[in-house]
Short mmCIF file of C-alpha atoms and ligand atoms in Angstrom, two decimals:
data_model
loop_
_atom_site.label_atom_id
_atom_site.label_comp_id
_atom_site.label_asym_id
_atom_site.label_seq_id
_atom_site.Cartn_x
_atom_site.Cartn_y
_atom_site.Cartn_z
CA MET S 229 9.97 -36.21 -12.37
CA LYS S 230 7.10 -35.87 -9.96
CA ILE S 231 6.83 -38.77 -7.54
CA SER S 232 3.03 -38.48 -7.72
CA GLU S 233 3.25 -39.24 -11.47
CA ILE S 234 5.61 -42.17 -10.90
CA LEU S 235 3.21 -43.62 -8.33
CA LYS S 236 0.33 -43.35 -10.81
CA ASN S 237 2.22 -45.50 -13.30
CA LYS S 238 4.04 -47.95 -11.05
CA ASN S 239 2.82 -50.50 -8.54
CA ARG S 240 5.83 -50.11 -6.31
CA THR S 241 8.73 -47.69 -5.94
CA VAL S 242 12.20 -48.07 -4.47
CA SER S 243 13.91 -45.01 -3.00
CA PHE S 244 16.94 -44.13 -0.91
CA GLU S 245 17.41 -41.50 1.74
CA PHE S 246 20.72 -39.68 2.27
CA PHE S 247 21.83 -36.89 4.57
CA PRO S 248 24.14 -34.04 3.52
CA PRO S 249 27.62 -34.74 4.95
CA LYS S 250 28.81 -32.04 7.36
CA LYS S 251 32.50 -32.67 6.69
CA ILE S 252 34.20 -32.61 3.31
CA GLU S 253 35.97 -35.90 4.12
CA ASN S 254 32.59 -37.66 4.44
CA GLU S 255 31.46 -36.52 1.02
CA GLN S 256 33.42 -39.33 -0.66
CA THR S 257 31.39 -41.90 1.31
CA LEU S 258 28.21 -40.44 -0.08
CA PHE S 259 29.60 -40.31 -3.63
CA ASN S 260 30.53 -44.02 -3.37
CA THR S 261 27.13 -44.90 -1.95
CA ILE S 262 25.27 -43.08 -4.72
CA ASP S 263 27.55 -44.66 -7.35
CA ILE S 264 26.64 -48.14 -6.16
CA LEU S 265 22.98 -47.66 -5.30
CA LYS S 266 22.14 -45.84 -8.55
CA ASP S 267 22.50 -49.22 -10.32
CA TYR S 268 19.32 -50.27 -8.50
CA ASN S 269 17.42 -47.63 -10.50
CA PRO S 270 15.74 -45.82 -7.63
CA ASP S 271 12.53 -44.01 -8.51
CA PHE S 272 13.77 -41.15 -6.39
CA VAL S 273 16.32 -40.36 -3.72
CA SER S 274 15.73 -38.00 -0.82
CA ILE S 275 18.01 -35.64 1.06
CA THR S 276 17.32 -34.80 4.69
CA TYR S 277 17.14 -31.29 6.11
CA GLY S 278 18.51 -30.19 9.47
CA ALA S 279 15.76 -28.21 11.17
CA GLY S 280 17.46 -25.07 12.48
CA GLY S 281 20.87 -26.60 11.83
CA SER S 282 23.87 -25.69 9.77
CA THR S 283 23.35 -28.21 6.96
CA GLN S 284 20.34 -26.56 5.32
CA ASP S 285 22.33 -25.02 2.46
CA LYS S 286 24.06 -28.38 2.04
CA THR S 287 20.67 -30.05 1.60
CA ILE S 288 19.85 -27.74 -1.29
CA GLU S 289 23.34 -28.18 -2.75
CA TRP S 290 23.15 -32.00 -2.63
CA THR S 291 19.62 -32.03 -4.02
CA LEU S 292 20.85 -30.10 -7.07
CA ARG S 293 24.06 -32.14 -7.39
CA ILE S 294 22.22 -35.44 -7.29
CA LYS S 295 20.00 -34.24 -10.11
CA ASN S 296 22.73 -32.67 -12.23
CA GLU S 297 25.66 -35.02 -11.65
CA TYR S 298 23.85 -38.35 -11.29
CA SER S 299 20.63 -37.72 -13.24
CA LEU S 300 18.68 -39.18 -10.34
CA ASN S 301 15.26 -37.89 -9.34
CA PRO S 302 15.71 -36.01 -6.04
CA MET S 303 13.26 -35.10 -3.32
CA MET S 304 14.34 -32.45 -0.86
CA HIS S 305 13.18 -32.69 2.75
CA LEU S 306 12.06 -29.32 4.08
CA THR S 307 11.12 -28.53 7.67
CA CYS S 308 9.07 -25.49 8.61
CA VAL S 309 8.98 -25.05 12.37
CA THR S 310 11.91 -22.64 12.48
CA SER S 311 11.29 -21.21 9.00
CA THR S 312 9.67 -18.03 7.82
CA LYS S 313 7.58 -17.64 4.66
CA ASN S 314 10.39 -15.50 3.32
CA SER S 315 13.03 -18.20 3.85
CA ILE S 316 10.75 -20.86 2.33
CA ASP S 317 10.15 -18.60 -0.69
CA LYS S 318 13.88 -18.36 -1.33
CA ILE S 319 14.23 -22.15 -1.21
CA ILE S 320 11.24 -22.63 -3.51
CA ASP S 321 12.84 -20.23 -6.02
CA THR S 322 16.12 -22.15 -5.98
CA LEU S 323 14.34 -25.49 -6.37
CA LYS S 324 12.22 -24.20 -9.24
CA LYS S 325 15.29 -22.84 -11.03
CA GLY S 326 16.98 -26.23 -10.53
CA ASN S 327 13.92 -28.08 -11.91
CA ILE S 328 13.41 -29.99 -8.67
CA ASP S 329 9.93 -31.53 -8.62
CA ASN S 330 9.61 -33.10 -5.19
CA ILE S 331 9.55 -31.91 -1.59
CA LEU S 332 8.95 -33.87 1.63
CA ALA S 333 7.10 -31.30 3.75
CA LEU S 334 7.85 -31.67 7.44
CA ARG S 335 7.39 -29.77 10.65
CA GLY S 336 10.75 -30.79 12.14
CA ASP S 337 11.42 -31.44 15.81
CA LEU S 338 10.63 -28.58 18.15
CA PRO S 339 13.71 -26.68 19.36
CA GLN S 340 13.72 -26.22 23.15
CA ASP S 341 14.02 -22.43 22.97
CA LEU S 342 11.13 -22.05 20.54
CA LYS S 343 9.02 -18.89 20.97
CA ASP S 344 5.53 -20.01 20.02
CA ASN S 345 4.24 -16.54 19.11
CA LYS S 346 7.01 -16.03 16.57
CA MET S 347 6.22 -19.15 14.54
CA GLU S 348 5.00 -18.65 10.97
CA PHE S 349 4.44 -22.41 10.58
CA LYS S 350 3.38 -24.54 13.53
CA TYR S 351 2.53 -27.81 11.81
CA ALA S 352 3.53 -29.56 8.61
CA TYR S 353 0.05 -29.24 7.06
CA GLN S 354 0.61 -25.45 6.92
CA LEU S 355 3.81 -25.97 4.93
CA VAL S 356 2.00 -28.39 2.60
CA GLU S 357 -0.72 -25.79 2.02
CA TYR S 358 1.88 -23.06 1.42
CA LEU S 359 3.91 -25.18 -1.04
CA LYS S 360 0.79 -26.28 -2.89
CA ASN S 361 -0.22 -22.66 -3.45
CA LYS S 362 3.26 -21.69 -4.56
CA GLY S 363 4.11 -24.08 -7.28
CA GLU S 364 4.25 -27.23 -9.16
CA PHE S 365 5.79 -29.59 -6.61
CA SER S 366 4.82 -33.13 -5.81
CA ILE S 367 4.61 -33.15 -2.01
CA GLY S 368 5.28 -36.01 0.36
CA VAL S 369 4.45 -36.05 4.07
CA ALA S 370 5.58 -38.12 7.06
CA GLY S 371 3.43 -40.85 8.61
CA TYR S 372 3.93 -42.77 11.86
CA PRO S 373 2.77 -46.41 12.02
CA GLU S 374 3.30 -46.41 15.81
CA GLY S 375 2.09 -42.82 16.21
CA HIS S 376 4.12 -39.61 16.48
CA PRO S 377 5.54 -39.26 20.03
CA GLU S 378 3.53 -36.06 20.64
CA SER S 379 0.21 -37.62 19.59
CA LYS S 380 -2.17 -38.62 22.37
CA THR S 381 -3.77 -41.49 20.45
CA LEU S 382 -3.23 -43.32 17.16
CA GLU S 383 -6.62 -42.08 15.98
CA GLU S 384 -5.67 -38.44 16.65
CA ASP S 385 -2.39 -39.03 14.84
CA VAL S 386 -4.20 -40.16 11.69
CA GLU S 387 -6.70 -37.32 11.90
CA TYR S 388 -3.80 -34.85 11.79
CA LEU S 389 -2.15 -36.84 9.01
CA LYS S 390 -5.37 -36.38 7.05
CA THR S 391 -4.99 -32.59 7.32
CA LYS S 392 -1.65 -32.92 5.48
CA ILE S 393 -3.23 -34.95 2.68
CA ASP S 394 -6.26 -32.64 2.46
CA ALA S 395 -3.87 -29.67 2.22
CA GLY S 396 -2.21 -31.22 -0.86
CA GLY S 397 0.12 -34.02 0.26
CA ASP S 398 0.45 -36.55 -2.56
CA PHE S 399 2.05 -39.49 -0.75
CA ILE S 400 3.16 -40.61 2.69
CA ILE S 401 6.57 -41.92 3.77
CA THR S 402 6.58 -43.70 7.09
CA GLN S 403 8.86 -43.54 10.06
CA LEU S 404 10.92 -46.73 10.39
CA PHE S 405 9.21 -49.71 12.02
CA PHE S 406 10.30 -53.28 12.72
CA ASP S 407 6.99 -55.06 13.07
CA ASN S 408 4.96 -55.09 9.86
CA ASN S 409 1.75 -55.41 11.87
CA TYR S 410 2.15 -51.75 12.85
CA PHE S 411 2.31 -50.87 9.15
CA PHE S 412 -0.72 -52.98 8.24
CA ASP S 413 -2.75 -51.54 11.15
CA PHE S 414 -1.68 -48.04 10.02
CA LEU S 415 -2.99 -48.76 6.49
CA ASN S 416 -6.29 -49.92 8.01
CA ARG S 417 -6.59 -46.70 10.02
CA LEU S 418 -5.90 -44.64 6.89
CA GLU S 419 -8.61 -46.53 5.03
CA LYS S 420 -11.05 -45.89 7.87
CA HIS S 421 -10.28 -42.17 7.59
CA ASN S 422 -10.62 -42.27 3.80
CA ILE S 423 -6.95 -41.39 3.22
CA LYS S 424 -6.11 -42.74 -0.21
CA ALA S 425 -2.58 -41.38 -0.71
CA PRO S 426 0.05 -44.06 -1.46
CA VAL S 427 2.12 -45.08 1.56
CA LEU S 428 5.83 -45.84 1.17
CA ALA S 429 7.35 -47.91 3.96
CA GLY S 430 10.47 -46.54 5.71
CA ILE S 431 13.03 -49.34 6.08
CA MET S 432 16.15 -49.33 8.22
CA PRO S 433 18.02 -52.48 9.24
CA ILE S 434 19.42 -52.68 12.77
CA LEU S 435 23.19 -52.77 12.45
CA ASN S 436 23.94 -51.33 15.89
CA LEU S 437 21.42 -52.26 18.59
CA SER S 438 22.33 -49.69 21.25
CA GLN S 439 22.33 -46.84 18.71
CA MET S 440 18.97 -48.01 17.33
CA LYS S 441 17.46 -48.28 20.83
CA ARG S 442 18.31 -44.62 21.45
CA PHE S 443 16.89 -43.63 18.08
CA VAL S 444 13.58 -45.49 18.42
CA ASP S 445 13.11 -43.98 21.89
CA MET S 446 13.33 -40.52 20.34
CA CYS S 447 11.04 -41.16 17.40
CA GLY S 448 8.38 -43.22 19.16
CA ALA S 449 9.03 -46.50 17.35
CA SER S 450 9.81 -49.85 18.98
CA ILE S 451 11.99 -52.92 18.48
CA PRO S 452 10.19 -56.25 18.99
CA LYS S 453 11.56 -58.14 22.02
CA SER S 454 12.18 -61.26 19.87
CA LEU S 455 14.42 -59.21 17.56
CA SER S 456 16.35 -57.34 20.27
CA SER S 457 17.06 -60.56 22.17
CA LYS S 458 18.43 -62.13 18.95
CA LEU S 459 20.75 -59.12 18.53
CA GLU S 460 21.80 -58.66 22.15
CA GLY S 461 25.50 -59.37 22.74
CA LYS S 462 26.24 -60.25 19.12
CA SER S 463 29.45 -59.29 17.31
CA LYS S 464 29.30 -56.48 14.74
CA GLU S 465 29.41 -59.04 11.90
CA ASP S 466 26.65 -61.24 13.34
CA MET S 467 24.50 -58.23 14.11
CA TYR S 468 24.88 -57.04 10.49
CA LYS S 469 23.82 -60.46 9.19
CA ILE S 470 20.78 -60.72 11.48
CA GLY S 471 19.78 -57.08 10.87
CA VAL S 472 19.96 -57.40 7.09
CA GLU S 473 18.15 -60.76 7.01
CA TYR S 474 15.40 -59.38 9.23
CA ALA S 475 14.94 -56.27 7.06
CA ALA S 476 14.90 -58.38 3.88
CA ALA S 477 12.21 -60.65 5.36
CA GLN S 478 10.27 -57.56 6.43
CA CYS S 479 10.47 -56.15 2.87
CA SER S 480 9.42 -59.49 1.33
CA GLU S 481 6.30 -59.58 3.48
CA LEU S 482 5.51 -55.96 2.60
CA ILE S 483 5.92 -56.74 -1.11
CA GLU S 484 3.63 -59.79 -0.80
CA ASN S 485 1.09 -57.39 0.69
CA ASN S 486 1.41 -54.94 -2.20
CA VAL S 487 3.31 -52.16 -0.46
CA ARG S 488 3.42 -49.07 -2.72
CA GLY S 489 7.07 -48.30 -2.01
CA LEU S 490 10.18 -49.22 -0.04
CA HIS S 491 12.10 -46.18 1.19
CA PHE S 492 15.52 -47.09 2.58
CA TYR S 493 17.13 -44.98 5.28
CA THR S 494 20.71 -45.60 4.10
CA LEU S 495 22.65 -43.39 6.55
CA ASN S 496 24.86 -42.73 3.49
CA LYS S 497 26.13 -46.34 3.45
CA TYR S 498 25.40 -48.75 0.63
CA ASN S 499 26.21 -52.23 2.05
CA ALA S 500 23.06 -53.03 3.99
CA THR S 501 20.63 -51.54 1.46
CA LYS S 502 22.43 -53.36 -1.38
CA ASP S 503 22.39 -56.67 0.55
CA ILE S 504 18.69 -56.30 1.34
CA LEU S 505 17.81 -55.49 -2.28
CA ASP S 506 19.92 -58.42 -3.54
CA ASN S 507 17.81 -60.67 -1.29
CA LEU S 508 14.50 -59.47 -2.74
CA ASN S 509 12.59 -60.45 -5.81
CA LEU S 510 11.56 -57.00 -7.00
CA ASN S 511 10.00 -57.99 -10.33
P1 FAD R 830 3.31 -32.71 11.88
O1 FAD R 830 2.60 -33.47 10.85
O2 FAD R 830 3.09 -31.25 11.97
O3 FAD R 830 2.97 -33.41 13.29
C1 FAD R 830 3.68 -33.10 14.48
C2 FAD R 830 2.82 -33.43 15.69
O4 FAD R 830 1.77 -32.47 15.80
C3 FAD R 830 2.12 -34.78 15.62
O5 FAD R 830 2.02 -35.31 16.91
C4 FAD R 830 0.75 -34.43 15.07
O6 FAD R 830 -0.23 -35.40 15.38
C5 FAD R 830 0.49 -33.09 15.73
N1 FAD R 830 -0.40 -32.21 14.98
C6 FAD R 830 -0.41 -32.04 13.64
N2 FAD R 830 -1.32 -31.11 13.29
C7 FAD R 830 -1.88 -30.66 14.45
C8 FAD R 830 -2.87 -29.69 14.77
N3 FAD R 830 -3.51 -28.99 13.82
N4 FAD R 830 -3.20 -29.48 16.08
C9 FAD R 830 -2.57 -30.18 17.07
N5 FAD R 830 -1.61 -31.13 16.81
C10 FAD R 830 -1.28 -31.36 15.53
N6 FAD R 830 13.16 -34.16 10.60
C11 FAD R 830 14.09 -33.25 10.21
O7 FAD R 830 14.44 -32.35 10.98
N7 FAD R 830 14.68 -33.33 8.96
C12 FAD R 830 14.34 -34.29 8.06
O8 FAD R 830 14.88 -34.33 6.95
C13 FAD R 830 13.36 -35.26 8.45
N8 FAD R 830 12.96 -36.23 7.59
C14 FAD R 830 11.97 -37.12 7.97
C15 FAD R 830 11.53 -38.08 7.05
C16 FAD R 830 10.54 -38.98 7.39
C17 FAD R 830 10.07 -40.00 6.38
C18 FAD R 830 9.95 -38.93 8.70
C19 FAD R 830 8.87 -39.91 9.09
C20 FAD R 830 10.37 -37.97 9.62
C21 FAD R 830 11.37 -37.05 9.26
N9 FAD R 830 11.80 -36.05 10.14
C22 FAD R 830 12.77 -35.14 9.76
C23 FAD R 830 11.28 -36.00 11.53
C24 FAD R 830 10.08 -35.04 11.68
O9 FAD R 830 10.49 -33.71 11.41
C25 FAD R 830 9.59 -35.17 13.13
O10 FAD R 830 9.00 -36.43 13.34
C26 FAD R 830 8.67 -34.05 13.62
O11 FAD R 830 8.58 -34.13 15.06
C27 FAD R 830 7.24 -34.09 13.09
O12 FAD R 830 7.20 -33.73 11.78
P2 FAD R 830 5.84 -33.88 10.93
O13 FAD R 830 6.10 -33.32 9.61
O14 FAD R 830 5.33 -35.28 11.02
O15 FAD R 830 4.89 -32.92 11.80
#
């Protein structure tokens, strides 16, 4: 089912993000995770795409499996920066044949050896435009409450986000963030730029501080000092408890403020997402 239709009929969605396991032995972890999280009736689940990597076929395979074997509503992530129109056409064909309704249209991170003059798609808005002209997909796009790392200003960031919505993006899923004020300020900027697409908040609890510090550095997000000092030096168990409690409190505040969706970056594990959801009053 199209996510745009779901969002028309529902005040708030819950969704889970998975990545396609590279190794066969990790597939069982994902099966277990889906088995447990499907009981939370997600409105959709999404499957990430490795820009230029070896897991692209796996992304398509898992998107189809999740629909056919679990009867869940999948959204496939699709990056364009290393793609050609021809390669995108082939993927669109497969998705149409598999009755897949949803695509998250992304640029992807720029490979270091990229030859600019060979690119058929330079920015995500061009992929959105291309997909919109090709078929009947509901299209999501990425948004950055703290700004994309390549953007010079937050205002410029939102102006470019608007080009993705104007090209046919139906909804926005945000990069993870740990301070809700960034999210609320982001919504205010969107309103100022007359962007009316629903915004789903990307949620990821901190279960491993040093790993998360590296990740936020890469994606231009930040960890509040008060939170990192609470987590510093803690055992794995204590860190899990603090990370999950913090994310649950974050979600509660977002719900109180009428967030249109909570999108959980699960990393293919169920525990933390399950514990957060069990803490929330989602009715
Ligand atoms: P764009 O919207 O094209 O923006 C990229 C940069 O270019 C921004 O700084 C933007 O402001 C700027 N820009 C946009 N248009 C113009 C223009 N016309 N002129 C000048 N500058 C412009 N990556 C993966 O590889 N696989 C995934 O599965 C994946 N899933 C993701 C899911 C979510 C929810 C999010 C938030 C990110 C995901 N990413 C994924 C990461 C994403 O690919 C990177 O953040 C990437 O660097 C930017 O992608 P984008 O679609 O936001 O690009």
